[in-house]
Amino acid sequence: MSFLELDRVGKRFGPTTVVDDFSLVVRKGEFISFLGPSGCGKTTTLQMIAGFLDPSRGAIRLEGKDLTAVPPAKRGLGIVFQSYALFPHLTAAENVAFGLEMRRVPRAERGERVRATLAMVGLEGFEERYPRRMSGGQQQRVALARALVIRPSVLLLDEPLSNLDAKLREEMQIELRQIQRNLGTTTILVTHDQSEAMSLSDRIVVMSQGRIEQIGTPQETYERPATTFVSQFLGKTNDFAAEIDRGTAPARLIAGSWSAPAPPGVAGPVTISVRPERIGFGEAGLTAAVVTRIFQGNHWLFQCDSECGPAIVIRQNDGTPQPAEGEAVRLTWRTEDMSLRARGSV
Amino acid sequence: MSAMVDTAPAHPVAPARDEGRASAPWALAAPALMLFLGVLVIPLAMTVLLSFHDWGQYKGIEPVLILKNWHEIATDPYYLEMFGRTFRIALLTTLITAVLGAPEAYILNRMAGPWKSFFLLVILGPLLISVVARTLGWALLFGGNNGLVNKLLMSLGLIDAPLPFMFTETGVVVALAHVMMPFMVLSVWAALQRLDPQIENAATSLGAGSFTIMRRIIMPQIMPGVLAGAIIVFSLSASAFATPAIIGGRRLKVAATLAYDEFLNTLNWPLGAAVAVLLLVALVLIVVGSNALIERRYAEVFR
Ligand SMILES: Nc1ncnc2c1ncn2[C@@H]1O[C@H](COP(=O)(O)OP(=O)(O)OP(=O)(O)O)[C@@H](O)[C@H]1O
Ligand SMILES: [Mg+2]
């Protein structure tokens, strides 16, 4: 069931293409994150949905209706800006009430809804405060309340937490997720923080240079990255060059002295991608030497020099003895823990 | 001085060291204080004193303390009319610069890069030209039968007689508004710089149309800038000399031109001093009063 649909949307500023061929189907109630490095076109895409920018090509549909024909003031979307963009001359309650006034909601109902929404974001008693007299986190909550009180069909959040310190950000993430779950508002979050995207979203859209690299659940994008970019962007990863040997009866996948039965349907030179925490030290496997060993409390971090290039290994600190620096080791992993893609593909 | 008073109770011990330090701010401020005293306070005090002196056609200035000049100003309706005109002109000029200058600054702020700098230069450019030259420009355009615009309009048959401009209040107000415009535009411009660039988008997304955004979101936020500009323009217009002197001439006197005439033509310095002092006191009261009002109105929001 598609609710919000972006169909091959593109945006050019003069000669430069900022967003290209962006297709996405969002289901009702879903929490989607746009994740990508700075300048990859996340804000631009969000602004096209909001209506502040017109797409150069493609269509945006909400419940099957073309959204590009609707002026931004009539789209009924809730938006939280990175700078919050609160109205500094209005109190918290007046800020939140503004959208309801524009919708000509009767005064009594307006007051009731403003109070309820401010309470929901944990700001009871702050009704009469002016934004300048509030902390960053409180302003953030006012901005969220202002966007939610109009009961938007879609909530758009442009890096709403990036101005907060780490601890407050974590708290707000949890709160945001709870509020979104309770209200069931379809939400799109723009972020360049991969852990934020992982912990909040139902699905992540990983973007790079205006293009979609992968769309998937947090687990899928982390464990089955579709491209090198995705695997590198979402946490640390090891990439090993590997070959398929069709000479033996069941074809084998070979990387250095590590080998396993080749999965069906793959051919030619491939790249194996394994997360550091999925690699173990064993009797057989990739020959390597430990270069550095770093103790990090609950885990050990090993930097190894393997026959297929440098490798990072993370082992839980479970009390078992760990190899020392300079020691020769064999690196091994289960086939379920790796992802394969044809080499040469980016 | 206030710093001294504030910190004194905080350091009850080591009074000797504090005393040594307490004199330092005074010593450091001395050169500036001397200058302030020499070029502002003393002449001002002398002017105030002068306004109480007597003057006669043949005896000149007599250094006595009488209320003759003040009595004359208070009773002769001529002075009431003249001060009324001065403040009416200043008020109208302020209104015109606010009504035209605020939108001007807003439009300017929304222009794209190169155009923005170009038009900013156009608006601020007049500040680089002498007020006299700018005012004479208006006189060339509208001055009697020979004014360029008047000639054109008459030869087109649109008007029969030249538009009255010289020696009229309208003329003074128009020319003053032109001279004062940059101060208003700059002041509003500064307020616009503090606006969140996304604020209009935020209001739009909540369903506000462009008129509502202007009235409910932009206007209240640039109001402090408009009011600050208004105070500057009002006080500069009320005490302006060159423009009223050229456009208003002898027939249409304002406080500044009257004081000038008393000093240099009639040579009645004491009366001129009384007019000048009254203008100063009135302006200080108006500016300080309205500033206090503004501060109180906006303290909550913008501080
Ligand atoms: N009005 C514009 N004219 C020309 N180029 C633009 C314009 N707006 C954005 N861009 C370019 O488009 C690209 C994408 O911008 P966008 O703001 O969407 O990035 P982003 O992914 O939101 O980055 P960030 O994480 O830094 O906010 C950038 O390279 C930017 O320079
Ligand atoms: Mg952005």
XYZ file of C-alpha atoms and ligand atoms in Angstrom:
681
model
C 0.000 0.000 0.000
C 1.790 3.101 -1.118
C 1.062 6.275 0.808
C 3.751 8.670 -0.313
C 5.422 7.930 -3.598
C 8.421 9.551 -5.230
C 8.652 8.517 -8.845
C 12.015 9.078 -10.557
C 12.345 12.522 -9.018
C 15.286 14.640 -10.107
C 16.507 18.140 -9.306
C 18.998 20.247 -11.195
C 20.413 23.622 -10.206
C 21.679 25.023 -13.488
C 24.089 22.484 -14.909
C 24.576 20.465 -11.700
C 22.293 17.550 -10.947
C 21.723 17.452 -7.203
C 19.129 14.673 -7.026
C 18.773 12.077 -9.738
C 16.294 9.298 -10.422
C 14.993 9.148 -6.856
C 12.226 6.548 -6.524
C 10.752 5.566 -3.196
C 7.478 4.166 -1.968
C 6.604 4.973 1.626
C 3.892 3.030 3.440
C 1.462 4.640 5.826
C 2.880 4.940 9.311
C 6.388 4.097 8.228
C 9.513 5.784 9.635
C 11.994 6.398 6.826
C 15.469 7.901 7.112
C 17.434 9.592 4.361
C 21.024 8.832 5.263
C 24.063 10.132 3.458
C 27.112 12.347 3.686
C 26.891 16.131 3.616
C 25.829 17.575 0.278
C 24.316 14.362 -1.101
C 20.904 15.953 -1.686
C 18.931 14.899 1.394
C 17.618 18.371 2.208
C 16.880 19.042 -1.441
C 14.744 15.891 -1.652
C 12.917 16.789 1.554
C 12.266 20.330 0.304
C 10.770 18.928 -2.885
C 8.353 16.847 -0.822
C 7.583 19.912 1.304
C 7.042 21.983 -1.830
C 9.709 24.630 -1.265
C 11.525 23.366 -4.348
C 9.985 22.117 -7.584
C 11.391 18.867 -8.944
C 13.067 19.243 -12.342
C 11.600 15.900 -13.324
C 9.548 13.043 -11.933
C 6.427 13.054 -9.793
C 5.588 13.045 -6.106
C 2.262 11.498 -5.096
C 0.460 11.424 -1.788
C -2.309 8.828 -1.574
C -2.226 8.615 -5.352
C -2.737 12.366 -5.899
C -0.069 14.466 -7.583
C 1.492 16.570 -4.860
C 3.480 18.879 -7.122
C 0.253 20.621 -8.144
C -0.530 21.485 -4.512
C 1.048 24.690 -3.112
C 3.211 24.075 -0.007
C 0.763 25.864 2.291
C -1.963 23.398 1.338
C 0.029 20.178 1.553
C -0.654 19.696 5.233
C 2.795 18.335 6.012
C 4.535 18.878 9.330
C 8.117 20.060 9.067
C 10.828 20.417 11.691
C 13.762 22.462 10.464
C 17.378 21.997 11.452
C 17.433 25.509 12.921
C 13.917 24.913 14.347
C 12.741 28.195 12.720
C 10.495 28.972 15.687
C 8.719 32.318 15.685
C 10.777 34.249 18.252
C 8.096 36.871 18.927
C 5.503 34.261 19.917
C 5.370 32.147 23.057
C 5.663 28.367 22.915
C 1.876 28.023 23.005
C 1.397 30.706 20.321
C 3.993 29.003 18.151
C 2.159 25.708 18.385
C -1.229 27.375 17.905
C -0.175 29.133 14.698
C -0.907 26.212 12.378
C -4.318 25.693 14.004
C -5.180 29.382 13.615
C -4.357 29.125 9.924
C -6.780 26.191 9.766
C -9.430 28.235 11.576
C -9.756 25.739 14.385
C -12.137 27.209 16.999
C -10.410 28.870 19.945
C -11.487 26.383 22.610
C -10.395 23.349 20.625
C -7.196 25.136 19.679
C -6.240 25.714 23.307
C -7.005 22.121 24.168
C -4.927 20.701 21.323
C -1.989 23.021 21.997
C -1.943 21.979 25.644
C -2.204 18.288 24.799
C 0.571 18.450 22.191
C 2.935 20.410 24.420
C 2.266 17.871 27.166
C 3.027 15.054 24.758
C 6.498 16.444 24.039
C 7.070 16.983 27.761
C 6.658 20.753 27.886
C 3.831 21.259 30.370
C 4.205 24.592 32.079
C 6.270 26.116 29.283
C 3.261 27.540 27.416
C 4.107 31.191 28.087
C 7.860 30.953 27.505
C 9.445 32.703 24.559
C 11.820 30.569 22.437
C 14.887 32.651 23.374
C 14.293 31.712 26.977
C 14.376 27.974 26.274
C 17.217 25.506 25.917
C 18.038 23.889 22.588
C 16.258 20.682 23.561
C 13.139 22.562 24.653
C 13.066 24.594 21.450
C 13.411 21.345 19.562
C 10.338 20.012 21.353
C 8.333 23.140 20.572
C 9.255 22.756 16.909
C 8.122 19.134 17.013
C 4.866 20.052 18.760
C 4.230 22.822 16.233
C 4.613 20.330 13.386
C 2.549 17.585 15.047
C -0.389 19.653 16.292
C -1.793 20.087 12.777
C -1.986 16.277 12.516
C 0.170 16.190 9.396
C -0.206 13.414 6.866
C 3.588 13.212 6.712
C 6.139 14.503 9.196
C 9.375 15.749 7.659
C 12.404 16.166 9.922
C 15.590 17.797 8.611
C 18.421 16.827 10.958
C 16.312 17.843 13.925
C 18.718 16.503 16.515
C 22.045 17.626 15.113
C 22.257 20.732 17.305
C 21.864 18.793 20.538
C 24.621 17.273 22.621
C 25.119 13.514 22.527
C 23.157 12.629 25.661
C 20.169 14.830 24.891
C 20.199 13.550 21.332
C 19.864 9.981 22.544
C 16.967 10.907 24.833
C 15.208 12.770 22.042
C 15.701 9.826 19.675
C 13.895 7.521 22.049
C 11.156 10.069 22.620
C 10.754 10.784 18.914
C 10.406 7.096 18.193
C 7.788 6.659 20.927
C 5.752 9.652 19.794
C 5.890 8.472 16.214
C 4.788 4.965 17.232
C 1.897 6.291 19.312
C 0.590 8.670 16.673
C 1.396 6.457 13.711
C 2.458 9.487 11.679
C 4.321 8.658 8.494
C 7.748 10.197 9.056
C 10.783 11.015 6.956
C 13.970 11.893 8.809
C 17.039 13.403 7.202
C 20.297 12.605 8.938
C 23.950 11.993 8.319
C 24.307 10.054 11.567
C 24.148 6.346 10.786
C 23.416 5.243 14.346
C 20.478 7.695 14.492
C 19.097 6.302 11.258
C 19.574 2.728 12.508
C 17.932 3.188 15.863
C 14.897 5.137 14.607
C 13.884 3.915 11.197
C 11.801 1.147 9.748
C 13.718 1.586 6.529
C 16.818 3.556 5.568
C 17.435 5.210 2.215
C 21.206 5.462 1.838
C 22.134 8.258 -0.549
C 25.344 9.343 -2.176
C 25.823 12.188 -4.645
C 22.122 12.586 -5.329
C 21.491 8.909 -5.978
C 19.937 6.138 -3.938
C 22.533 3.538 -3.022
C 20.237 1.212 -1.130
C 16.806 1.091 0.430
C 16.324 -1.416 3.217
C 15.714 -2.087 6.874
C 18.554 -1.038 9.183
C 19.568 -4.683 9.487
C 19.569 -5.252 5.734
C 21.647 -2.180 4.958
C 24.107 -3.087 7.704
C 24.411 -6.768 7.023
C 23.770 -6.883 3.286
C 25.170 -3.587 1.951
C 24.354 -3.358 -1.755
C 27.418 -1.293 -2.640
C 30.880 -0.558 -1.327
C 29.659 2.926 -0.411
C 26.923 1.544 1.825
C 29.219 -0.922 3.547
C 31.800 1.783 4.214
C 29.276 4.407 5.288
C 27.431 2.195 7.749
C 30.153 1.344 10.209
C 33.510 -0.403 9.747
C 33.774 -3.261 7.305
C 36.328 -5.551 5.658
C 36.372 -5.992 1.911
C 38.281 -8.983 0.467
C 38.777 -9.780 -3.206
C 37.615 -13.324 -4.017
C 37.293 -15.708 -6.987
C 34.856 -18.468 -7.887
C 36.606 -21.728 -8.705
C 34.442 -23.780 -11.058
C 37.118 -26.503 -11.424
C 35.860 -28.471 -8.435
C 32.550 -30.327 -8.376
C 30.584 -27.994 -6.153
C 32.097 -24.629 -7.184
C 34.084 -22.953 -4.406
C 34.478 -19.358 -3.336
C 38.116 -18.603 -2.599
C 39.785 -15.649 -0.922
C 43.462 -16.343 -0.270
C 43.588 -19.498 1.840
C 39.975 -19.109 2.976
C 37.355 -20.983 0.995
C 33.737 -22.041 1.173
C 31.145 -23.580 -1.132
C 30.122 -20.913 -3.634
C 26.562 -19.727 -3.244
C 24.440 -20.339 -6.322
C 24.015 -17.620 -8.885
C 27.341 -15.835 -8.504
C 30.093 -15.798 -11.076
C 33.338 -14.048 -11.872
C 35.487 -11.991 -9.555
C 33.577 -10.832 -6.466
C 34.110 -8.745 -3.351
C 33.418 -10.291 0.025
C 32.295 -7.878 2.709
C 32.430 -8.969 6.373
C 31.796 -6.870 9.472
C 34.739 -6.900 11.929
C 32.652 -8.402 14.737
C 31.750 -11.398 12.544
C 35.340 -12.510 11.975
C 36.874 -15.027 14.344
C 40.312 -16.559 14.863
C 40.378 -20.225 13.848
C 42.472 -23.215 12.738
C 41.963 -22.576 9.032
C 41.169 -19.508 6.933
C 42.800 -16.308 5.747
C 46.444 -16.132 6.834
C 47.165 -12.939 8.729
C 49.347 -11.361 11.389
C 48.115 -9.160 14.207
C 49.605 -5.671 13.777
C 48.029 -3.852 16.714
C 45.773 -4.984 19.520
C 43.669 -2.403 21.313
C 41.732 -3.069 24.498
C 38.413 -1.203 24.596
C 36.759 -2.510 27.757
C 33.975 -4.747 26.559
C 35.830 -5.722 23.391
C 39.221 -6.060 21.724
C 40.047 -4.383 18.441
C 42.648 -6.076 16.233
C 44.241 -4.571 13.173
C 45.611 -7.388 11.067
C 47.656 -7.658 7.930
C 46.129 -10.463 5.863
C 47.020 -11.987 2.512
C 44.015 -10.097 1.050
C 44.988 -6.753 2.541
C 44.376 -5.060 5.901
C 41.595 -6.472 8.087
C 39.871 -5.310 11.262
C 38.618 -7.834 13.805
C 36.504 -7.127 16.864
C 36.249 -9.788 19.584
C 34.061 -9.693 22.656
C 36.036 -9.551 25.880
C 34.616 -12.836 27.185
C 37.658 -13.774 29.247
C 39.248 -16.145 26.714
C 42.901 -15.481 25.888
C 43.382 -13.358 22.768
C 46.260 -13.413 20.247
C 49.127 -11.032 20.969
C 50.591 -8.392 18.661
C 52.779 -9.946 15.967
C 51.195 -13.381 16.361
C 50.221 -15.296 13.191
C 46.487 -16.027 13.017
C 43.902 -17.490 10.625
C 40.797 -15.419 9.992
C 37.516 -17.191 9.438
C 33.832 -16.351 9.173
C 30.532 -18.023 8.408
C 29.135 -17.639 4.908
C 25.875 -16.211 6.353
C 27.857 -13.349 7.848
C 29.305 -12.036 4.640
C 27.791 -10.227 1.688
C 28.934 -10.723 -1.875
C 28.890 -8.390 -4.804
C 30.459 -8.494 -8.231
C 33.853 -6.832 -8.184
C 34.065 -3.670 -10.246
C 30.621 -2.578 -9.156
C 31.018 0.417 -6.912
C 31.863 53.159 37.833
C 29.084 50.628 38.150
C 31.679 47.854 38.007
C 33.381 49.389 41.008
C 30.173 49.555 42.985
C 29.257 46.012 42.021
C 32.516 44.370 42.953
C 33.224 46.290 46.145
C 31.009 44.181 48.459
C 32.275 40.984 46.843
C 35.808 41.609 48.116
C 35.571 42.619 51.746
C 39.210 41.682 52.362
C 42.380 43.402 51.112
C 40.914 46.884 50.886
C 44.317 48.453 50.204
C 44.744 46.611 46.970
C 41.187 47.401 45.919
C 41.652 51.080 46.543
C 44.721 51.112 44.354
C 42.788 49.414 41.630
C 39.679 51.534 42.019
C 41.455 54.643 40.795
C 42.768 52.907 37.702
C 39.497 53.080 35.680
C 39.283 56.807 36.361
C 42.844 57.382 35.292
C 42.296 55.348 32.141
C 39.043 57.105 31.288
C 40.494 60.554 31.992
C 41.543 61.498 28.439
C 38.134 60.624 27.023
C 36.390 62.332 29.945
C 38.408 65.519 29.401
C 37.463 65.546 25.731
C 33.817 64.897 26.588
C 33.895 67.678 29.153
C 35.758 70.115 26.918
C 33.865 69.773 23.668
C 30.387 68.768 24.860
C 29.547 69.494 28.478
C 31.142 72.945 28.800
C 29.750 74.421 25.536
C 26.378 72.940 26.380
C 26.412 74.453 29.860
C 27.440 77.796 28.364
C 24.590 77.626 25.857
C 22.113 76.909 28.636
C 23.542 79.839 30.611
C 23.397 82.042 27.523
C 19.681 81.375 27.130
C 19.104 83.199 30.428
C 21.061 86.307 29.399
C 19.481 89.557 28.262
C 19.876 91.092 24.821
C 19.012 94.444 23.301
C 19.357 95.950 19.844
C 21.877 98.515 21.056
C 23.250 97.112 24.299
C 24.080 93.629 22.956
C 24.335 90.661 25.337
C 24.048 91.393 29.043
C 25.279 88.594 31.327
C 22.349 88.587 33.735
C 20.048 85.740 34.717
C 16.486 86.513 33.580
C 13.664 84.480 32.038
C 12.977 86.956 29.232
C 13.821 84.612 26.342
C 11.978 81.696 27.870
C 9.016 83.906 28.584
C 8.981 85.081 24.974
C 9.113 81.531 23.627
C 6.353 80.425 26.000
C 3.973 83.290 25.178
C 4.591 84.194 21.534
C 2.468 81.800 19.382
C 5.082 82.148 16.635
C 7.375 79.764 18.510
C 4.631 77.263 19.143
C 3.866 77.234 15.425
C 7.524 76.917 14.560
C 8.166 74.018 16.955
C 4.914 72.421 15.828
C 6.126 72.620 12.246
C 9.537 71.188 13.184
C 8.079 68.130 14.843
C 5.347 67.705 12.222
C 8.003 67.629 9.501
C 10.125 65.190 11.511
C 7.139 62.932 12.173
C 5.994 62.883 8.542
C 9.533 62.229 7.364
C 9.799 59.341 9.823
C 6.491 57.878 8.634
C 7.482 58.108 4.978
C 10.893 56.519 5.526
C 9.290 53.728 7.564
C 6.539 53.017 5.041
C 8.906 53.076 2.074
C 12.156 52.002 3.723
C 10.979 48.827 5.456
C 9.628 47.167 2.269
C 12.683 48.466 0.431
C 14.992 46.710 2.894
C 12.888 43.535 2.702
C 12.982 43.407 -1.099
C 16.678 44.199 -1.063
C 17.288 41.356 1.367
C 15.578 38.867 -0.933
C 17.497 39.846 -4.045
C 20.115 37.507 -5.479
C 23.833 38.172 -4.949
C 25.080 40.714 -7.507
C 21.794 42.652 -7.681
C 21.723 42.903 -3.918
C 25.127 44.604 -3.736
C 24.253 46.881 -6.642
C 21.004 48.140 -5.131
C 22.520 48.391 -1.682
C 25.057 50.741 -3.231
C 22.264 52.700 -4.929
C 20.475 53.129 -1.596
C 23.543 53.936 0.459
C 25.231 55.957 -2.273
C 23.507 59.235 -1.338
C 25.245 59.049 2.047
C 28.473 59.711 0.169
C 27.098 62.908 -1.370
C 26.716 66.096 0.616
C 23.233 66.827 1.933
C 23.420 70.227 0.285
C 24.043 68.716 -3.146
C 21.219 66.226 -2.692
C 18.772 68.883 -1.579
C 19.758 71.249 -4.352
C 18.960 68.400 -6.745
C 15.348 68.521 -5.565
C 15.342 72.287 -5.981
C 16.559 71.855 -9.576
C 13.726 69.410 -10.301
C 10.884 71.319 -8.670
C 12.127 74.881 -8.162
C 9.465 77.253 -9.494
C 8.947 77.778 -13.240
C 12.457 76.679 -14.097
C 12.355 73.314 -12.302
C 12.930 70.458 -14.725
C 9.889 68.433 -13.708
C 7.651 71.477 -13.527
C 8.753 72.561 -17.014
C 8.102 69.108 -18.410
C 4.677 68.749 -16.824
C 3.665 72.231 -17.952
C 4.838 71.722 -21.527
C 2.888 68.446 -21.578
C -0.122 70.451 -20.466
C -0.674 68.292 -17.419
C -0.499 71.264 -15.052
C -1.036 74.986 -15.553
C 1.075 76.368 -12.732
C 4.335 74.901 -11.351
C 3.844 72.374 -8.569
C 4.429 74.134 -5.291
C 7.503 72.526 -3.784
C 9.991 75.173 -2.739
C 9.115 76.897 0.541
C 6.433 74.319 1.340
C 6.324 71.791 4.122
C 5.652 69.052 1.572
C 8.863 69.970 -0.188
C 10.888 69.848 3.013
C 9.363 66.522 4.008
C 10.005 64.919 0.605
C 13.600 66.111 0.449
C 14.263 65.116 4.074
C 12.745 61.665 3.525
C 15.159 61.171 0.656
C 18.107 62.253 2.771
C 17.093 60.084 5.744
C 16.093 56.938 3.826
C 19.473 55.153 4.139
C 19.296 55.264 7.934
C 15.918 53.532 7.950
C 16.905 50.962 5.321
C 20.122 50.105 7.181
C 18.304 49.748 10.467
C 15.614 47.440 9.054
C 18.271 45.572 7.101
C 20.105 44.792 10.322
C 16.874 43.403 11.813
C 16.282 41.275 8.705
C 19.748 39.759 9.017
C 18.683 38.252 12.327
C 15.691 36.498 10.767
C 15.901 32.720 10.451
C 16.149 32.040 6.691
C 13.696 29.146 7.057
C 11.107 31.114 9.015
C 8.938 31.867 5.991
C 9.045 28.237 4.910
C 8.038 27.232 8.418
C 5.015 29.545 8.328
C 4.117 28.370 4.820
C 4.197 24.739 5.867
C 1.729 25.572 8.639
C -0.683 26.921 6.053
C -0.004 30.681 6.083
C -0.337 32.716 2.894
C 2.206 35.358 1.935
C 0.127 38.256 3.321
C -0.315 36.494 6.663
C 3.394 35.677 6.795
C 4.220 39.320 6.221
C 1.767 40.572 8.824
C 2.106 37.938 11.520
C 5.711 36.732 11.152
C 7.968 39.192 9.349
C 6.537 42.532 10.508
C 6.649 41.828 14.254
C 10.232 40.641 13.963
C 11.551 43.643 12.064
C 9.514 46.097 14.158
C 12.381 46.766 16.600
C 14.535 47.647 13.581
C 11.856 49.965 12.202
C 11.470 51.674 15.579
C 15.220 52.077 16.033
C 15.402 53.560 12.539
C 12.449 55.812 13.362
C 14.224 57.218 16.418
C 17.329 57.983 14.372
C 15.366 59.526 11.494
C 13.113 61.523 13.802
C 15.908 63.090 15.807
C 18.020 63.786 12.718
C 15.024 65.322 10.896
C 13.949 67.491 13.821
C 17.436 68.923 14.150
C 18.207 68.978 10.402
C 19.495 72.268 9.093
C 20.642 72.109 5.468
C 17.507 70.678 3.877
C 14.963 72.969 5.618
C 17.297 75.906 4.972
C 17.455 75.274 1.224
C 13.882 74.088 0.557
C 12.093 75.975 3.344
C 14.236 79.070 3.229
C 13.362 82.124 5.304
C 9.631 81.720 4.909
C 9.342 78.279 6.422
C 11.464 78.232 9.508
C 12.122 75.221 11.692
C 13.923 75.156 15.039
C 17.398 74.678 13.579
C 17.075 77.405 10.942
C 15.495 79.797 13.453
C 18.320 79.314 15.937
C 20.782 79.874 13.103
C 19.071 83.116 12.114
C 18.957 84.402 15.665
C 22.668 83.715 16.047
C 23.922 85.039 12.729
C 21.352 87.514 11.388
C 19.552 89.115 14.318
C 22.591 88.498 16.502
C 20.209 87.750 19.361
C 22.360 84.934 20.725
C 20.437 84.417 23.961
C 17.144 83.833 22.144
C 18.877 81.526 19.653
C 20.385 79.626 22.573
C 16.971 79.251 24.203
C 15.506 77.824 20.966
C 18.439 75.420 20.592
C 18.232 74.260 24.210
C 14.492 73.709 23.959
C 14.942 71.647 20.787
C 17.612 69.565 22.499
C 15.556 68.974 25.631
C 12.438 68.068 23.623
C 14.403 65.652 21.448
C 16.133 63.985 24.394
C 12.793 63.533 26.137
C 11.135 62.087 23.027
C 14.009 59.759 22.184
C 14.594 58.523 25.717
C 10.855 58.112 26.279
C 10.164 56.150 23.124
C 13.304 54.087 23.618
C 12.134 53.095 27.077
C 8.742 52.156 25.667
C 10.329 50.015 22.977
C 12.677 48.346 25.445
C 9.797 47.446 27.681
C 7.682 46.157 24.810
C 10.403 43.931 23.345
C 12.558 43.055 26.332
C 10.818 39.710 26.832
C 11.204 38.626 23.241
C 14.525 39.858 21.999
C 16.841 39.957 24.957
N 20.040 26.678 -4.575
C 21.071 25.897 -4.933
N 21.812 26.202 -6.018
C 22.846 25.422 -6.392
N 23.244 24.325 -5.728
C 22.553 23.968 -4.646
C 21.434 24.745 -4.172
N 20.946 24.148 -3.072
C 21.728 23.078 -2.855
N 22.685 22.960 -3.791
C 23.698 21.887 -3.875
O 23.034 20.677 -3.859
C 23.773 19.702 -3.141
C 22.859 19.010 -2.147
O 22.424 19.932 -1.188
P 21.542 19.496 0.051
O 21.301 20.692 0.874
O 20.376 18.727 -0.418
O 22.570 18.542 0.812
P 22.326 17.700 2.133
O 22.392 16.274 1.763
O 21.123 18.165 2.836
O 23.648 18.077 2.949
P 23.818 18.426 4.493
O 23.918 17.120 5.218
O 25.123 19.156 4.520
O 22.671 19.263 4.900
C 24.928 20.420 -2.515
O 26.097 20.075 -3.217
C 24.609 21.874 -2.684
O 25.789 22.593 -2.927
Mg 20.775 19.345 4.674
